[in-house]
PDB file of C-alpha atoms in Angstrom:
ATOM      1  CA  UNK S 110      70.439 149.670 116.443  1.00 52.00           C
ATOM      2  CA  UNK S 111      67.118 147.798 115.664  1.00 60.00           C
ATOM      3  CA  UNK S 112      68.790 146.380 112.240  1.00 77.00           C
ATOM      4  CA  UNK S 113      71.759 145.183 114.108  1.00 80.00           C
ATOM      5  CA  UNK S 114      69.584 143.186 116.550  1.00 81.00           C
ATOM      6  CA  UNK S 115      67.808 141.551 113.806  1.00 84.00           C
ATOM      7  CA  UNK S 116      70.998 141.049 111.979  1.00 88.00           C
ATOM      8  CA  UNK S 117      72.566 139.178 115.332  1.00 91.00           C
ATOM      9  CA  UNK S 118      69.456 136.949 115.558  1.00 90.00           C
ATOM     10  CA  UNK S 119      69.591 135.853 112.053  1.00 91.00           C
ATOM     11  CA  UNK S 120      73.357 134.854 112.541  1.00 92.00           C
ATOM     12  CA  UNK S 121      72.672 133.117 115.733  1.00 94.00           C
ATOM     13  CA  UNK S 122      69.569 131.469 114.396  1.00 93.00           C
ATOM     14  CA  UNK S 123      71.517 130.060 111.239  1.00 94.00           C
ATOM     15  CA  UNK S 124      74.443 129.017 113.705  1.00 96.00           C
ATOM     16  CA  UNK S 125      72.273 127.198 115.832  1.00 96.00           C
ATOM     17  CA  UNK S 126      70.557 125.353 112.796  1.00 95.00           C
ATOM     18  CA  UNK S 127      74.169 124.514 111.588  1.00 96.00           C
ATOM     19  CA  UNK S 128      74.993 122.992 114.928  1.00 96.00           C
ATOM     20  CA  UNK S 129      71.633 120.957 114.809  1.00 95.00           C
ATOM     21  CA  UNK S 130      72.864 119.570 111.407  1.00 94.00           C
ATOM     22  CA  UNK S 131      76.334 118.402 112.853  1.00 93.00           C
ATOM     23  CA  UNK S 132      74.684 117.083 115.994  1.00 92.00           C
ATOM     24  CA  UNK S 133      72.503 114.910 113.816  1.00 90.00           C
ATOM     25  CA  UNK S 134      75.377 113.068 112.401  1.00 89.00           C
ATOM     26  CA  UNK S 135      77.324 112.857 115.546  1.00 85.00           C
ATOM     27  CA  UNK S 136      74.592 112.988 118.498  1.00 81.00           C
ATOM     28  CA  UNK S 137      76.446 114.245 121.594  1.00 83.00           C
ATOM     29  CA  UNK S 138      73.333 116.281 122.565  1.00 86.00           C
ATOM     30  CA  UNK S 139      69.782 116.349 121.009  1.00 88.00           C
ATOM     31  CA  UNK S 140      70.146 117.873 117.578  1.00 92.00           C
ATOM     32  CA  UNK S 141      66.411 119.096 117.957  1.00 94.00           C
ATOM     33  CA  UNK S 142      67.160 121.306 120.913  1.00 95.00           C
ATOM     34  CA  UNK S 143      69.164 123.486 118.735  1.00 96.00           C
ATOM     35  CA  UNK S 144      66.956 123.266 115.565  1.00 96.00           C
ATOM     36  CA  UNK S 145      64.250 124.351 117.797  1.00 96.00           C
ATOM     37  CA  UNK S 146      66.361 127.089 119.212  1.00 96.00           C
ATOM     38  CA  UNK S 147      67.500 128.300 116.000  1.00 96.00           C
ATOM     39  CA  UNK S 148      63.763 128.400 114.570  1.00 95.00           C
ATOM     40  CA  UNK S 149      62.699 130.153 117.676  1.00 95.00           C
ATOM     41  CA  UNK S 150      65.552 132.718 117.131  1.00 95.00           C
ATOM     42  CA  UNK S 151      64.568 133.232 113.424  1.00 94.00           C
ATOM     43  CA  UNK S 152      60.812 133.630 114.354  1.00 93.00           C
ATOM     44  CA  UNK S 153      61.475 136.129 117.149  1.00 91.00           C
ATOM     45  CA  UNK S 154      63.932 138.127 114.717  1.00 90.00           C
ATOM     46  CA  UNK S 155      61.369 138.401 112.160  1.00 88.00           C
ATOM     47  CA  UNK S 156      62.992 136.328 109.453  1.00 89.00           C
ATOM     48  CA  UNK S 157      60.500 133.596 109.409  1.00 91.00           C
ATOM     49  CA  UNK S 158      56.726 133.261 110.666  1.00 90.00           C
ATOM     50  CA  UNK S 159      55.378 130.515 112.735  1.00 90.00           C
ATOM     51  CA  UNK S 160      51.777 130.388 114.024  1.00 91.00           C
ATOM     52  CA  UNK S 161      51.460 129.905 117.866  1.00 92.00           C
ATOM     53  CA  UNK S 162      50.071 126.313 117.252  1.00 94.00           C
ATOM     54  CA  UNK S 163      53.156 125.502 115.082  1.00 92.00           C
ATOM     55  CA  UNK S 164      55.394 126.739 117.977  1.00 93.00           C
ATOM     56  CA  UNK S 165      53.626 124.704 120.259  1.00 95.00           C
ATOM     57  CA  UNK S 166      53.491 121.600 118.164  1.00 95.00           C
ATOM     58  CA  UNK S 167      57.397 121.781 117.447  1.00 95.00           C
ATOM     59  CA  UNK S 168      58.132 122.330 121.177  1.00 95.00           C
ATOM     60  CA  UNK S 169      56.136 119.128 122.133  1.00 96.00           C
ATOM     61  CA  UNK S 170      58.125 117.300 119.328  1.00 95.00           C
ATOM     62  CA  UNK S 171      61.390 118.652 120.783  1.00 95.00           C
ATOM     63  CA  UNK S 172      60.676 117.752 124.146  1.00 94.00           C
ATOM     64  CA  UNK S 173      59.820 114.137 123.162  1.00 92.00           C
ATOM     65  CA  UNK S 174      62.953 113.772 121.100  1.00 91.00           C
ATOM     66  CA  UNK S 175      64.993 115.280 124.128  1.00 90.00           C
ATOM     67  CA  UNK S 176      63.254 112.837 126.518  1.00 90.00           C
ATOM     68  CA  UNK S 177      64.020 109.918 124.087  1.00 84.00           C
ATOM     69  CA  UNK S 178      67.717 111.029 123.858  1.00 82.00           C
ATOM     70  CA  UNK S 179      67.999 111.018 127.548  1.00 83.00           C
ATOM     71  CA  UNK S 180      66.566 107.338 127.850  1.00 78.00           C
ATOM     72  CA  UNK S 181      68.977 106.023 125.485  1.00 72.00           C
ATOM     73  CA  UNK S 182      71.767 103.952 127.164  1.00 63.00           C
ATOM     74  CA  UNK S 183      75.229 105.664 127.296  1.00 66.00           C
ATOM     75  CA  UNK S 184      78.100 104.451 125.397  1.00 57.00           C
ATOM     76  CA  UNK S 185      76.795 104.093 121.836  1.00 56.00           C
ATOM     77  CA  UNK S 186      78.620 101.803 119.575  1.00 59.00           C
ATOM     78  CA  UNK S 187      80.472 102.856 116.552  1.00 55.00           C
ATOM     79  CA  UNK S 188      78.207 100.995 114.347  1.00 53.00           C
ATOM     80  CA  UNK S 189      75.243 102.746 115.748  1.00 65.00           C
ATOM     81  CA  UNK S 190      76.836 105.970 114.945  1.00 77.00           C
ATOM     82  CA  UNK S 191      77.220 104.875 111.552  1.00 84.00           C
ATOM     83  CA  UNK S 192      73.245 104.691 111.378  1.00 84.00           C
ATOM     84  CA  UNK S 193      73.261 108.342 112.222  1.00 87.00           C
ATOM     85  CA  UNK S 194      75.218 109.186 109.266  1.00 90.00           C
ATOM     86  CA  UNK S 195      73.383 107.157 106.814  1.00 91.00           C
ATOM     87  CA  UNK S 196      70.042 108.531 107.996  1.00 91.00           C
ATOM     88  CA  UNK S 197      71.255 111.973 108.373  1.00 92.00           C
ATOM     89  CA  UNK S 198      72.221 111.921 104.760  1.00 93.00           C
ATOM     90  CA  UNK S 199      69.300 110.422 103.434  1.00 94.00           C
ATOM     91  CA  UNK S 200      67.204 112.778 105.391  1.00 94.00           C
ATOM     92  CA  UNK S 201      69.289 115.678 104.064  1.00 93.00           C
ATOM     93  CA  UNK S 202      68.874 114.604 100.555  1.00 95.00           C
ATOM     94  CA  UNK S 203      64.985 114.065 101.120  1.00 94.00           C
ATOM     95  CA  UNK S 204      64.689 117.564 102.458  1.00 93.00           C
ATOM     96  CA  UNK S 205      66.612 119.128  99.679  1.00 92.00           C
ATOM     97  CA  UNK S 206      64.797 117.201  97.056  1.00 93.00           C
ATOM     98  CA  UNK S 207      61.420 118.208  99.006  1.00 92.00           C
ATOM     99  CA  UNK S 208      62.203 121.851  99.046  1.00 89.00           C
ATOM    100  CA  UNK S 209      63.149 121.833  95.446  1.00 89.00           C
ATOM    101  CA  UNK S 210      60.115 119.912  94.290  1.00 87.00           C
ATOM    102  CA  UNK S 211      57.569 121.855  96.424  1.00 82.00           C
ATOM    103  CA  UNK S 212      57.640 122.941 100.197  1.00 77.00           C
ATOM    104  CA  UNK S 213      54.361 121.062 100.610  1.00 82.00           C
ATOM    105  CA  UNK S 214      56.336 117.634  99.899  1.00 87.00           C
ATOM    106  CA  UNK S 215      59.004 118.460 102.195  1.00 90.00           C
ATOM    107  CA  UNK S 216      58.073 116.307 105.187  1.00 90.00           C
ATOM    108  CA  UNK S 217      57.139 113.362 102.858  1.00 92.00           C
ATOM    109  CA  UNK S 218      60.612 113.501 101.137  1.00 93.00           C
ATOM    110  CA  UNK S 219      62.312 113.960 104.300  1.00 93.00           C
ATOM    111  CA  UNK S 220      60.728 110.648 105.661  1.00 92.00           C
ATOM    112  CA  UNK S 221      61.318 108.858 102.732  1.00 93.00           C
ATOM    113  CA  UNK S 222      65.119 109.950 102.671  1.00 95.00           C
ATOM    114  CA  UNK S 223      65.435 108.750 106.193  1.00 93.00           C
ATOM    115  CA  UNK S 224      63.668 105.335 105.281  1.00 89.00           C
ATOM    116  CA  UNK S 225      65.967 104.860 102.244  1.00 92.00           C
ATOM    117  CA  UNK S 226      69.097 105.860 104.250  1.00 91.00           C
ATOM    118  CA  UNK S 227      68.225 103.394 107.121  1.00 88.00           C
ATOM    119  CA  UNK S 228      67.383 100.639 104.722  1.00 86.00           C
ATOM    120  CA  UNK S 229      71.032 101.431 103.019  1.00 89.00           C
ATOM    121  CA  UNK S 230      72.659 101.032 106.474  1.00 87.00           C
ATOM    122  CA  UNK S 231      70.882  97.929 107.059  1.00 83.00           C
ATOM    123  CA  UNK S 232      72.611  96.390 104.145  1.00 85.00           C
ATOM    124  CA  UNK S 233      75.986  97.350 105.460  1.00 86.00           C
ATOM    125  CA  UNK S 234      77.799  94.840 107.355  1.00 85.00           C
ATOM    126  CA  UNK S 235      77.447  96.975 110.536  1.00 80.00           C
ATOM    127  CA  UNK S 236      73.775  96.931 109.935  1.00 76.00           C
ATOM    128  CA  UNK S 237      72.902  93.431 109.108  1.00 75.00           C
ATOM    129  CA  UNK S 238      71.745  92.428 112.877  1.00 74.00           C
ATOM    130  CA  UNK S 239      68.622  94.631 112.087  1.00 72.00           C
ATOM    131  CA  UNK S 240      67.109  92.074 109.644  1.00 69.00           C
ATOM    132  CA  UNK S 241      65.376  94.487 107.200  1.00 65.00           C
ATOM    133  CA  UNK S 242      62.451  94.355 107.503  1.00 68.00           C
ATOM    134  CA  UNK S 243      61.527  93.077 110.814  1.00 68.00           C
ATOM    135  CA  UNK S 244      60.348  94.101 114.357  1.00 73.00           C
ATOM    136  CA  UNK S 245      63.955  95.029 115.160  1.00 70.00           C
ATOM    137  CA  UNK S 246      64.233  97.322 112.144  1.00 72.00           C
ATOM    138  CA  UNK S 247      60.964  99.066 112.865  1.00 76.00           C
ATOM    139  CA  UNK S 248      62.195  99.755 116.784  1.00 76.00           C
ATOM    140  CA  UNK S 249      65.676 100.750 115.938  1.00 77.00           C
ATOM    141  CA  UNK S 250      64.254 102.827 113.005  1.00 77.00           C
ATOM    142  CA  UNK S 251      62.039 104.836 115.569  1.00 79.00           C
ATOM    143  CA  UNK S 252      64.934 105.331 117.746  1.00 79.00           C
ATOM    144  CA  UNK S 253      67.378 106.587 115.300  1.00 80.00           C
ATOM    145  CA  UNK S 254      64.995 108.266 112.634  1.00 86.00           C
ATOM    146  CA  UNK S 255      62.486 110.270 114.772  1.00 90.00           C
ATOM    147  CA  UNK S 256      65.042 112.560 116.088  1.00 91.00           C
ATOM    148  CA  UNK S 257      66.769 113.118 112.762  1.00 92.00           C
ATOM    149  CA  UNK S 258      63.480 113.506 110.894  1.00 93.00           C
ATOM    150  CA  UNK S 259      62.205 115.954 113.530  1.00 94.00           C
ATOM    151  CA  UNK S 260      65.486 118.043 113.478  1.00 95.00           C
ATOM    152  CA  UNK S 261      65.539 118.335 109.621  1.00 95.00           C
ATOM    153  CA  UNK S 262      61.868 119.205 109.668  1.00 94.00           C
ATOM    154  CA  UNK S 263      62.493 122.170 111.625  1.00 95.00           C
ATOM    155  CA  UNK S 264      65.475 123.140 109.512  1.00 94.00           C
ATOM    156  CA  UNK S 265      63.373 122.755 106.518  1.00 93.00           C
ATOM    157  CA  UNK S 266      60.724 124.909 107.836  1.00 92.00           C
ATOM    158  CA  UNK S 267      63.322 127.580 108.613  1.00 93.00           C
ATOM    159  CA  UNK S 268      64.604 127.409 105.292  1.00 90.00           C
ATOM    160  CA  UNK S 269      61.083 127.684 103.651  1.00 89.00           C
ATOM    161  CA  UNK S 270      60.434 130.423 105.721  1.00 86.00           C
ATOM    162  CA  UNK S 271      63.242 132.210 104.034  1.00 79.00           C
ATOM    163  CA  UNK S 272      62.047 130.966 100.646  1.00 80.00           C
ATOM    164  CA  UNK S 273      58.565 132.214 101.344  1.00 77.00           C
ATOM    165  CA  UNK S 274      59.369 135.679 102.824  1.00 66.00           C
TER     166      UNK S 274
END
């Protein structure tokens, strides 16, 4: 019975992390909420270990991202959704490179991937209005990249927990 419970928590945690990845590219709900719930599910299922301070820090980060999501204006234009795809792919690539090199560099590579993805979006016709680099770029970067970076960081920590364990 106990192994069934832990297996169910493992499947649920992985499913929540997968939903978070999808929501990073098509943001209908805050992806960080699903990543945090997936990370918590894996932690309480005994599949990864997180300290109480790490759980508190990621819960605060998740609440900030959820608040930012609620403050965004409704009816996001298609060109803005394209930014999520560029930033998401850049972040995913950075996450994988960071995990391949060394887990300690995961967050650095993740942030660099988000920056490169967003800079690539700024070079497309839909993103030229951001005037890379400039103040508009920095404001929009924080609005688009922070939620994706936090989401992928929690996913990376979950993956790292499997690799270490």
